[in-house]
CSV table of C-alpha atoms in Angstrom, one decimal:
chain,number,residue,atom,x,y,z
A,117,GLN,CA,-8.1,15.6,-2.6
A,118,SER,CA,-5.1,15.0,-4.8
A,119,VAL,CA,-4.6,17.0,-8.0
A,120,LEU,CA,-1.7,14.9,-9.1
A,121,THR,CA,-3.2,12.1,-11.2
A,122,GLN,CA,-1.7,8.7,-11.4
A,123,PRO,CA,-3.0,5.5,-13.0
A,124,PRO,CA,-4.3,3.3,-10.2
A,125,SER,CA,-2.4,0.3,-11.4
A,126,ALA,CA,0.5,-0.9,-13.6
A,127,SER,CA,2.1,-4.3,-14.2
A,128,GLY,CA,5.0,-6.0,-15.8
A,129,THR,CA,7.0,-9.2,-15.9
A,130,PRO,CA,10.4,-9.7,-14.4
A,131,GLY,CA,13.1,-8.0,-16.5
A,132,GLN,CA,10.6,-5.7,-18.3
A,133,ARG,CA,10.6,-1.9,-18.2
A,134,VAL,CA,7.6,-0.1,-16.9
A,135,SER,CA,6.7,3.5,-16.7
A,136,ILE,CA,4.3,5.3,-14.3
A,137,SER,CA,2.9,8.7,-15.2
A,138,CYS,CA,1.9,11.6,-13.0
A,139,SER,CA,-0.2,14.5,-14.3
A,140,GLY,CA,-0.5,17.9,-12.7
A,141,ASP,CA,-0.9,21.5,-13.6
A,142,ASN,CA,0.9,24.8,-13.6
A,143,SER,CA,0.5,25.2,-9.8
A,144,ASN,CA,2.5,22.1,-9.1
A,145,ILE,CA,4.5,20.0,-11.6
A,146,GLY,CA,4.5,22.8,-14.2
A,147,LYS,CA,6.7,25.0,-12.0
A,148,ASN,CA,8.1,22.9,-9.3
A,149,LEU,CA,10.4,19.8,-8.8
A,150,VAL,CA,9.0,16.3,-8.6
A,151,CYS,CA,9.8,13.5,-6.2
A,152,TRP,CA,8.8,9.8,-6.3
A,153,TYR,CA,8.3,7.6,-3.3
A,154,GLN,CA,7.9,3.8,-3.0
A,155,GLN,CA,5.7,2.3,-0.4
A,156,LEU,CA,5.8,-1.4,0.4
A,157,PRO,CA,2.7,-2.9,2.2
A,158,GLY,CA,2.5,-1.8,5.8
A,159,MET,CA,5.7,0.4,5.5
A,160,ALA,CA,6.5,4.1,5.4
A,161,PRO,CA,7.2,5.7,2.0
A,162,ARG,CA,10.7,5.6,0.8
A,163,LEU,CA,12.3,8.4,-1.3
A,164,LEU,CA,13.2,7.1,-4.8
A,165,ILE,CA,13.7,10.2,-6.9
A,166,PHE,CA,14.1,13.9,-6.0
A,167,ARG,CA,14.5,17.0,-8.1
A,168,ASN,CA,12.8,15.3,-11.0
A,169,ASN,CA,15.6,12.8,-11.8
A,170,GLN,CA,18.0,12.6,-8.9
A,171,ARG,CA,18.5,9.3,-7.0
A,172,PRO,CA,19.4,9.3,-3.3
A,173,SER,CA,22.3,7.1,-2.4
A,174,GLY,CA,21.3,3.5,-2.1
A,175,VAL,CA,18.6,3.7,-4.8
A,176,ALA,CA,19.3,1.4,-7.7
A,177,ASP,CA,19.9,3.0,-11.1
A,178,ARG,CA,17.1,0.9,-12.4
A,179,PHE,CA,14.8,3.7,-11.2
A,180,SER,CA,14.8,6.9,-13.2
A,181,GLY,CA,12.6,10.0,-13.3
A,182,SER,CA,11.7,12.6,-15.9
A,183,LYS,CA,9.5,15.7,-16.2
A,184,SER,CA,8.0,17.5,-19.2
A,185,GLY,CA,5.6,20.4,-18.8
A,186,THR,CA,2.9,19.5,-16.3
A,187,SER,CA,3.6,15.7,-16.3
A,188,ALA,CA,6.3,13.5,-14.8
A,189,SER,CA,7.2,9.9,-15.2
A,190,LEU,CA,8.9,7.2,-13.2
A,191,ALA,CA,10.6,4.4,-15.1
A,192,ILE,CA,11.7,1.1,-13.7
A,193,SER,CA,13.9,-1.1,-15.8
A,194,GLY,CA,14.9,-4.7,-15.2
A,195,LEU,CA,11.7,-5.2,-13.1
A,196,ARG,CA,12.1,-7.4,-10.0
A,197,SER,CA,9.5,-9.0,-7.8
A,198,GLU,CA,10.7,-6.8,-4.9
A,199,ASP,CA,9.6,-3.8,-6.9
A,200,GLU,CA,6.0,-4.7,-6.2
A,201,ALA,CA,4.7,-1.7,-4.3
A,202,VAL,CA,2.7,1.5,-4.5
A,203,TYR,CA,4.5,4.4,-6.1
A,204,TYR,CA,3.6,8.1,-5.4
A,205,CYS,CA,4.6,11.2,-7.1
A,206,ALA,CA,4.8,14.4,-5.2
A,207,ALA,CA,5.4,18.1,-6.0
A,208,TRP,CA,5.0,21.4,-4.2
A,209,ASP,CA,1.6,22.9,-4.9
A,210,ASP,CA,1.3,26.7,-4.8
A,211,ASN,CA,-2.4,26.5,-3.9
A,212,LEU,CA,-1.7,24.2,-1.0
A,213,SER,CA,1.5,26.1,-0.1
A,214,GLY,CA,3.0,22.7,0.6
A,215,PRO,CA,3.8,19.3,-1.0
A,216,MET,CA,1.1,17.4,-2.7
A,217,PHE,CA,1.1,13.7,-3.3
A,218,GLY,CA,-0.5,11.7,-6.1
A,219,GLY,CA,-3.1,9.1,-5.5
A,220,GLY,CA,-0.6,6.3,-6.0
A,221,THR,CA,0.0,3.5,-8.6
A,222,LYS,CA,0.1,-0.1,-7.5
A,223,LEU,CA,2.7,-1.9,-9.4
A,224,THR,CA,2.2,-5.7,-9.8
A,225,VAL,CA,5.1,-7.9,-11.0
A,226,LEU,CA,3.4,-10.8,-12.8
B,108,GLN,CA,21.6,4.8,12.6
B,109,VAL,CA,19.5,7.6,11.2
B,110,ARG,CA,15.9,6.9,12.2
B,111,LEU,CA,12.6,8.3,13.4
B,112,VAL,CA,10.6,6.3,15.8
B,113,GLN,CA,6.9,7.1,16.4
B,114,SER,CA,4.6,6.4,19.2
B,115,GLY,CA,2.2,3.5,19.2
B,116,PRO,CA,-1.4,3.1,17.9
B,117,GLU,CA,-4.2,5.2,19.3
B,118,VAL,CA,-8.0,4.7,19.5
B,119,LYS,CA,-10.0,7.8,20.2
B,120,ASN,CA,-13.6,8.8,20.5
B,121,PRO,CA,-15.0,11.5,18.2
B,122,GLY,CA,-14.4,14.9,19.6
B,123,ALA,CA,-11.2,13.9,21.4
B,124,SER,CA,-7.6,14.9,20.7
B,125,VAL,CA,-4.6,12.8,19.9
B,126,ARG,CA,-0.8,13.4,20.3
B,127,VAL,CA,1.7,11.5,18.1
B,128,SER,CA,5.4,11.7,18.9
B,129,CYS,CA,8.4,11.2,16.6
B,130,LYS,CA,11.8,10.6,18.2
B,131,ALA,CA,14.9,11.2,16.1
B,132,SER,CA,18.3,9.6,16.4
B,133,GLY,CA,21.5,9.4,14.4
B,134,PHE,CA,21.5,13.0,13.2
B,135,SER,CA,21.5,16.6,14.4
B,136,PHE,CA,17.8,17.2,15.3
B,137,PRO,CA,18.1,21.0,15.4
B,138,SER,CA,19.4,21.1,11.8
B,139,PHE,CA,16.2,19.9,10.3
B,140,GLY,CA,12.5,20.4,9.9
B,141,PHE,CA,9.8,17.8,10.1
B,142,ILE,CA,6.6,17.3,8.2
B,143,TRP,CA,3.6,15.3,9.3
B,144,VAL,CA,1.6,13.4,6.7
B,145,ARG,CA,-1.7,11.5,7.0
B,146,GLN,CA,-2.6,8.5,5.0
B,147,ALA,CA,-6.2,7.5,5.0
B,148,PRO,CA,-7.0,3.8,4.2
B,149,GLY,CA,-6.3,3.1,0.5
B,150,GLN,CA,-5.3,6.7,-0.2
B,151,GLY,CA,-2.2,8.7,-1.0
B,152,PRO,CA,-0.3,10.7,1.7
B,153,GLU,CA,-1.7,14.1,2.6
B,154,TRP,CA,0.6,16.8,3.9
B,155,MET,CA,-0.6,18.3,7.2
B,156,GLY,CA,2.2,20.7,7.9
B,157,TRP,CA,5.9,21.4,8.7
B,158,ILE,CA,7.9,22.5,11.7
B,159,SER,CA,11.4,23.8,12.1
B,160,ALA,CA,13.1,21.8,14.9
B,161,SER,CA,15.2,24.8,16.0
B,162,SER,CA,13.1,27.9,15.5
B,163,HIS,CA,9.7,26.1,16.0
B,164,ALA,CA,8.3,28.0,13.0
B,165,THR,CA,5.4,26.2,11.5
B,166,SER,CA,3.4,26.0,8.3
B,167,TYR,CA,0.1,24.1,8.4
B,168,ALA,CA,-2.1,23.0,5.5
B,169,ARG,CA,-5.2,25.1,5.4
B,170,ARG,CA,-7.6,22.2,6.0
B,171,PHE,CA,-6.0,21.4,9.3
B,172,GLN,CA,-5.4,24.9,10.5
B,173,GLY,CA,-7.1,25.5,13.9
B,174,ARG,CA,-7.1,21.8,14.7
B,175,VAL,CA,-3.4,20.8,14.4
B,176,THR,CA,-0.4,21.9,16.5
B,177,MET,CA,3.1,20.8,15.8
B,178,THR,CA,5.9,21.2,18.4
B,179,THR,CA,9.4,20.0,19.0
B,180,ASP,CA,11.5,19.3,22.1
B,181,THR,CA,15.2,19.7,21.2
B,182,SER,CA,16.2,18.3,24.6
B,183,THR,CA,14.8,14.9,23.6
B,184,SER,CA,15.0,15.2,19.8
B,185,THR,CA,11.3,14.6,19.5
B,186,ALA,CA,8.6,16.2,17.3
B,187,PHE,CA,5.0,16.1,18.3
B,188,MET,CA,1.8,16.5,16.4
B,189,ASP,CA,-1.5,17.2,18.2
B,190,LEU,CA,-4.8,16.9,16.4
B,191,SER,CA,-8.0,18.0,18.1
B,192,SER,CA,-11.8,17.7,17.5
B,193,LEU,CA,-11.3,14.2,15.9
B,194,THR,CA,-13.9,12.7,13.6
B,195,SER,CA,-14.0,9.4,11.8
B,196,ASP,CA,-12.5,11.2,8.8
B,197,ASP,CA,-9.3,11.5,10.8
B,198,THR,CA,-8.8,7.7,10.9
B,199,GLY,CA,-5.6,6.8,9.2
B,200,VAL,CA,-1.8,6.3,9.6
B,201,TYR,CA,0.2,9.4,10.6
B,202,PHE,CA,3.8,9.7,9.5
B,203,CYS,CA,6.5,12.1,10.4
B,204,ALA,CA,9.4,12.7,8.0
B,205,ARG,CA,12.6,14.6,8.0
B,206,ALA,CA,12.5,17.8,6.0
B,207,SER,CA,14.6,20.9,5.4
B,208,LEU,CA,15.1,23.5,8.1
B,209,THR,CA,13.1,26.0,6.1
B,210,VAL,CA,10.0,25.4,4.0
B,211,ARG,CA,11.1,25.1,0.5
B,212,PRO,CA,9.4,23.9,-2.7
B,213,ASP,CA,12.3,21.7,-3.8
B,214,ASP,CA,12.3,19.7,-0.5
B,215,ALA,CA,12.4,15.9,-0.5
B,216,PHE,CA,11.7,13.7,2.5
B,217,ASP,CA,14.4,11.2,3.0
B,218,ILE,CA,13.8,9.7,6.5
B,219,TRP,CA,10.4,8.6,7.6
B,220,GLY,CA,8.9,7.3,10.9
B,221,GLN,CA,7.2,3.9,10.8
B,222,GLY,CA,3.8,5.4,11.1
B,223,THR,CA,1.2,5.6,13.9
B,224,GLU,CA,-2.3,4.2,13.3
B,225,VAL,CA,-5.0,6.5,14.7
B,226,THR,CA,-8.6,5.1,14.8
B,227,VAL,CA,-11.5,7.4,15.6
B,228,SER,CA,-14.5,5.5,16.6
B,229,SER,CA,-17.3,5.6,19.1
């Protein structure tokens, strides 16, 4: 279903910096803004990044977002055990006429 | 406290309909829109549609059109999602989330309900 492609998994050790990619096309990421959401097990998604690189109040500055062309990335620095979660990218898709979510990347903190 | 509280889990037979509610508190309900998202087991969220709390304007994803109806009741600050002709493919967790008052490509969803598990099984 999703046309926003994310790696299924990523990992890092405490204190490391990890990056999660999200690849789309010109109907979504290429012309629209990207959001990132964090979902802990059994919980609702939580907004981490909006408008490509903006953080809502309350989100640590360890989380940062970027976009280039038809791809986007979420970087997490100073990795902590509580960062272990599934991360989803999202962007408006012109074909869907609504927001599309990526398949998710499960981040494991080793 | 700004929050969305959804109704409890549902178990339905194939062919039946389900209604999920989403009660808002801590903010001005008529000033926002709401989206509904489905998350099948092990998959990413899937946008089902959007509704304006005040104008009741809706926008549905094509794959749900004809089966989904979204409504709001401003007197109780509650949004509803009805899904009909259920099949096993509709099994999953359904979330509501706060959105903008108009459908906009730069929207971000900052407040989410806790999710409602819907199981479709005979």
